[in-house]
Short mmCIF file of C-alpha atoms and ligand atoms in Angstrom, two decimals:
data_model
loop_
_atom_site.label_atom_id
_atom_site.label_comp_id
_atom_site.label_asym_id
_atom_site.label_seq_id
_atom_site.Cartn_x
_atom_site.Cartn_y
_atom_site.Cartn_z
CA UNK A 1 -1.68 -9.31 29.02
CA UNK A 2 -2.04 -10.01 25.30
CA UNK A 3 -1.79 -7.23 23.00
CA UNK A 4 -1.88 -7.26 19.21
CA UNK A 5 -0.75 -3.63 17.56
CA UNK A 6 -2.11 -2.93 14.24
CA UNK A 7 -1.37 0.23 12.02
CA UNK A 8 0.15 1.19 8.75
CA UNK A 9 3.75 1.07 8.18
CA UNK A 10 5.08 4.13 10.22
CA UNK A 11 2.06 4.18 12.24
CA UNK A 12 4.19 4.05 15.49
CA UNK A 13 3.74 0.23 16.39
CA UNK A 14 7.23 -0.51 17.03
CA UNK A 15 7.79 2.63 19.15
CA UNK A 16 4.44 2.05 21.50
CA UNK A 17 5.23 -1.85 21.38
CA UNK A 18 8.75 -1.16 23.22
CA UNK A 19 7.17 1.41 25.51
CA UNK A 20 4.15 -0.88 26.62
CA UNK A 21 6.57 -3.82 26.67
CA UNK A 22 8.64 -2.07 29.43
CA UNK A 23 5.54 -0.67 31.15
CA UNK A 24 3.73 -4.14 31.38
CA UNK A 25 7.17 -6.32 31.38
CA UNK A 26 5.55 -8.49 28.33
CA UNK A 27 8.01 -9.35 25.48
CA UNK A 28 7.56 -7.48 21.99
CA UNK A 29 7.02 -9.78 19.35
CA UNK A 30 7.79 -7.93 15.93
CA UNK A 31 7.37 -10.39 13.07
CA UNK A 32 9.63 -7.57 11.26
CA UNK A 33 12.30 -7.81 13.53
CA UNK A 34 12.16 -11.89 13.59
CA UNK A 35 12.26 -11.45 9.74
CA UNK A 36 15.17 -9.13 9.43
CA UNK A 37 17.21 -11.09 12.10
CA UNK A 38 16.43 -14.19 10.22
CA UNK A 39 17.84 -12.27 6.86
CA UNK A 40 20.81 -10.92 8.88
CA UNK A 41 22.10 -14.32 10.03
CA UNK A 42 21.25 -16.07 6.47
CA UNK A 43 18.98 -18.58 7.79
CA UNK A 44 17.03 -20.80 5.06
CA UNK A 45 13.58 -18.71 6.05
CA UNK A 46 15.66 -15.46 5.91
CA UNK A 47 17.01 -16.04 2.38
CA UNK A 48 13.55 -16.77 0.98
CA UNK A 49 12.05 -13.77 2.73
CA UNK A 50 15.13 -11.49 1.87
CA UNK A 51 13.87 -10.02 -1.44
CA UNK A 52 10.22 -9.90 -0.44
CA UNK A 53 10.83 -7.57 2.21
CA UNK A 54 13.31 -5.44 0.37
CA UNK A 55 10.05 -4.99 -2.27
CA UNK A 56 7.75 -4.16 0.44
CA UNK A 57 5.59 -7.33 -0.27
CA UNK A 58 4.11 -9.53 2.24
CA UNK A 59 6.10 -12.97 3.20
CA UNK A 60 3.62 -15.97 2.62
CA UNK A 61 0.79 -16.38 5.20
CA UNK A 62 1.80 -20.05 5.85
CA UNK A 63 5.40 -19.21 6.73
CA UNK A 64 4.30 -16.23 8.86
CA UNK A 65 1.39 -18.16 10.59
CA UNK A 66 4.02 -21.05 11.64
CA UNK A 67 6.27 -18.61 12.78
CA UNK A 68 3.76 -16.67 14.97
CA UNK A 69 2.56 -20.01 16.42
CA UNK A 70 6.02 -21.24 17.05
CA UNK A 71 7.26 -17.84 18.82
CA UNK A 72 4.10 -17.46 21.05
CA UNK A 73 3.96 -21.20 21.86
CA UNK A 74 7.52 -21.07 23.52
CA UNK A 75 6.64 -17.87 25.28
CA UNK A 76 3.47 -19.29 26.66
CA UNK A 77 4.79 -21.80 28.99
CA UNK A 78 6.70 -19.37 30.89
CA UNK A 79 4.86 -16.10 30.50
CA UNK A 80 1.45 -14.67 30.49
CA UNK A 81 1.60 -12.07 28.04
CA UNK A 82 3.07 -10.39 24.69
CA UNK A 83 2.52 -7.43 22.46
CA UNK A 84 2.51 -8.78 18.87
CA UNK A 85 3.43 -5.98 16.23
CA UNK A 86 3.28 -6.77 12.60
CA UNK A 87 0.80 -9.80 12.37
CA UNK A 88 -1.80 -10.31 11.08
CA UNK A 89 -1.21 -8.43 7.89
CA UNK A 90 -3.70 -10.61 5.76
CA UNK A 91 -7.44 -11.81 6.53
CA UNK A 92 -5.91 -15.27 5.89
CA UNK A 93 -3.41 -14.21 8.90
CA UNK A 94 -6.28 -12.95 10.99
CA UNK A 95 -8.00 -16.26 10.72
CA UNK A 96 -4.86 -17.85 11.41
CA UNK A 97 -4.42 -15.79 14.56
CA UNK A 98 -7.84 -16.57 16.06
CA UNK A 99 -6.79 -20.19 15.78
CA UNK A 100 -3.61 -19.58 17.55
CA UNK A 101 -5.47 -18.13 20.08
CA UNK A 102 -7.72 -20.75 20.32
CA UNK A 103 -4.88 -23.22 20.61
CA UNK A 104 -2.95 -21.22 23.37
CA UNK A 105 -6.27 -20.35 25.18
CA UNK A 106 -6.07 -16.53 24.86
CA UNK A 107 -9.59 -15.27 25.57
CA UNK A 108 -9.42 -11.47 25.65
CA UNK A 109 -6.47 -10.13 23.77
CA UNK A 110 -6.53 -6.28 23.36
CA UNK A 111 -6.47 -5.21 19.67
CA UNK A 112 -4.97 -1.69 19.28
CA UNK A 113 -5.27 0.30 16.07
CA UNK A 114 -2.89 3.20 15.43
CA UNK A 115 -4.28 5.58 12.87
CA UNK A 116 -2.37 7.72 10.65
CA UNK A 117 -2.55 9.55 7.25
CA UNK A 118 -0.22 8.72 4.67
CA UNK A 119 1.29 11.95 4.02
CA UNK A 120 2.37 11.72 7.89
CA UNK A 121 3.47 8.25 7.27
CA UNK A 122 5.60 8.93 4.05
CA UNK A 123 7.32 11.73 5.60
CA UNK A 124 8.13 9.76 8.66
CA UNK A 125 9.31 6.65 7.17
CA UNK A 126 11.79 8.63 4.46
CA UNK A 127 13.32 10.44 7.75
CA UNK A 128 13.43 6.92 9.52
CA UNK A 129 16.67 5.50 10.38
CA UNK A 130 17.66 2.34 12.19
CA UNK A 131 21.04 1.91 14.25
CA UNK A 132 22.99 -0.85 13.57
CA UNK A 133 24.33 -1.15 17.06
CA UNK A 134 21.40 -0.69 19.36
CA UNK A 135 18.45 -1.23 16.88
CA UNK A 136 16.87 1.86 18.13
CA UNK A 137 14.51 3.56 15.30
CA UNK A 138 15.17 7.19 15.07
CA UNK A 139 13.38 9.90 13.15
CA UNK A 140 16.02 12.60 11.67
CA UNK A 141 13.44 15.44 12.44
CA UNK A 142 14.08 14.88 16.01
CA UNK A 143 17.78 14.89 16.22
CA UNK A 144 20.36 17.40 15.58
CA UNK A 145 23.65 15.42 14.98
CA UNK A 146 22.70 12.72 12.04
CA UNK A 147 25.96 10.83 12.56
CA UNK A 148 25.11 9.77 16.02
CA UNK A 149 22.54 7.60 17.40
CA UNK A 150 20.82 9.36 20.38
CA UNK A 151 20.20 5.98 21.99
CA UNK A 152 23.39 4.41 22.23
CA UNK A 153 25.89 7.43 21.53
CA UNK A 154 27.48 5.26 18.63
CA UNK A 155 28.71 7.31 15.89
CA UNK A 156 28.14 6.28 12.04
CA UNK A 157 25.58 3.81 12.90
CA UNK A 158 22.35 5.09 11.71
CA UNK A 159 21.00 3.84 8.18
CA UNK A 160 18.03 3.87 5.98
CA UNK A 161 16.38 0.27 5.45
CA UNK A 162 16.01 -0.49 2.09
CA UNK A 163 12.16 -0.70 2.46
CA UNK A 164 12.10 2.70 3.85
CA UNK A 165 13.12 4.03 0.22
CA UNK A 166 10.38 6.09 -1.30
CA UNK A 167 9.39 3.72 -4.10
CA UNK A 168 9.04 0.69 -1.68
CA UNK A 169 7.32 2.75 0.93
CA UNK A 170 4.88 3.67 -1.72
CA UNK A 171 4.56 -0.16 -2.08
CA UNK A 172 4.10 -1.10 1.41
CA UNK A 173 0.98 1.75 1.61
CA UNK A 174 -0.56 0.13 -1.20
CA UNK A 175 -0.04 -3.49 0.32
CA UNK A 176 -1.47 -2.02 3.44
CA UNK A 177 -4.74 -1.03 1.81
CA UNK A 178 -5.25 -3.73 -0.13
CA UNK A 179 -4.40 -6.57 2.13
CA UNK A 180 -4.14 -5.44 5.44
CA UNK A 181 -6.85 -2.92 6.40
CA UNK A 182 -9.79 -5.49 5.73
CA UNK A 183 -8.18 -7.23 8.50
CA UNK A 184 -9.89 -4.44 10.65
CA UNK A 185 -13.50 -5.66 9.03
CA UNK A 186 -12.85 -9.01 9.79
CA UNK A 187 -11.93 -8.51 13.47
CA UNK A 188 -14.58 -6.04 14.30
CA UNK A 189 -17.26 -8.04 15.97
CA UNK A 190 -14.43 -10.53 17.18
CA UNK A 191 -12.61 -8.43 19.33
CA UNK A 192 -12.96 -5.13 21.57
CA UNK A 193 -10.85 -2.76 19.03
CA UNK A 194 -9.04 0.28 20.75
CA UNK A 195 -8.42 2.74 17.85
CA UNK A 196 -5.83 5.69 19.11
CA UNK A 197 -4.38 8.65 16.76
CA UNK A 198 -0.73 7.37 15.89
CA UNK A 199 0.32 11.09 14.53
CA UNK A 200 -0.03 12.53 18.21
CA UNK A 201 3.35 12.88 20.23
CA UNK A 202 4.53 9.62 21.56
CA UNK A 203 3.57 10.12 25.03
CA UNK A 204 0.19 11.00 24.32
CA UNK A 205 -0.39 8.16 22.02
CA UNK A 206 0.99 5.85 25.04
CA UNK A 207 -1.28 7.40 27.53
CA UNK A 208 -4.38 7.03 25.18
CA UNK A 209 -3.68 3.10 24.61
CA UNK A 210 -3.08 2.64 28.44
CA UNK A 211 -6.33 4.53 29.47
CA UNK A 212 -8.13 2.41 26.94
CA UNK A 213 -6.61 -0.64 28.56
CA UNK A 214 -7.27 0.04 31.93
CA UNK A 215 -11.03 1.07 31.53
P1 AMP B 1 7.80 -4.37 9.66
O1 AMP B 1 8.90 -3.97 10.30
O2 AMP B 1 6.80 -4.77 10.42
O3 AMP B 1 7.30 -2.93 8.72
O4 AMP B 1 7.88 -5.64 8.35
C1 AMP B 1 9.08 -5.34 7.59
C2 AMP B 1 8.52 -6.24 6.53
O5 AMP B 1 8.61 -7.77 6.72
C3 AMP B 1 7.29 -6.18 5.63
O6 AMP B 1 6.98 -5.10 4.81
C4 AMP B 1 6.90 -7.57 5.02
O7 AMP B 1 7.92 -7.64 3.96
C5 AMP B 1 7.61 -8.25 6.14
N1 AMP B 1 6.42 -8.88 7.20
C6 AMP B 1 6.33 -8.38 8.44
N2 AMP B 1 5.53 -8.89 9.05
C7 AMP B 1 4.84 -9.58 8.11
C8 AMP B 1 3.47 -10.61 8.22
N3 AMP B 1 2.87 -10.66 9.35
N4 AMP B 1 3.20 -11.12 6.80
C9 AMP B 1 3.98 -10.74 5.72
N5 AMP B 1 5.16 -10.05 5.84
C10 AMP B 1 5.33 -9.79 6.89
#
């Protein structure tokens, strides 16, 4: 099973992708995670991408296309599925992804769109924290003790990503509406698009996606 999960930053793509990855036993490929990992490891690619990510801008389509092609190609030989989160983010990337699917003979991927209004996104992202230890993403609204990661129990490991600062959030939303939303129009007659409200409780969003997929 191949799933592409699409939506604004903070719409819940990462959360849902992790759940679906476990349920269907397919790897979660997050371009944001791959980039952050490259930054952390100080690779040449990471050094190129760091400033762009921290400003909430987009890394170049060519670099991203090569990264996704290489990642999916490596999977394809011993795995029949994946959930792709964070790509495509431009119409050019959407075209690149069609070519990748053609090359890898992927015929009917599911394209899942999580819808969320800007005010919910701003509130979610500004309260979002990541854990340096287990990489969980948590929302301070949902936990009582803000010093302890609710996933791994480590103390003092929750931090705010630079791109979750308010000014960067606003830029990410601007980039999303200018560059990423047009992907939906480009794909509307190419894929069967599943649209789910991303602001519902997590389990309702998950069951909405699964029902639509299993239909
Ligand atoms: P995410 O974790 O998906 O929100 O991604 C974090 C950041 O990584 C984005 O704000 C971009 O700077 C960069 N990024 C991730 N995926 C892409 C992509 N497909 N194209 C360009 N930049 C990307």
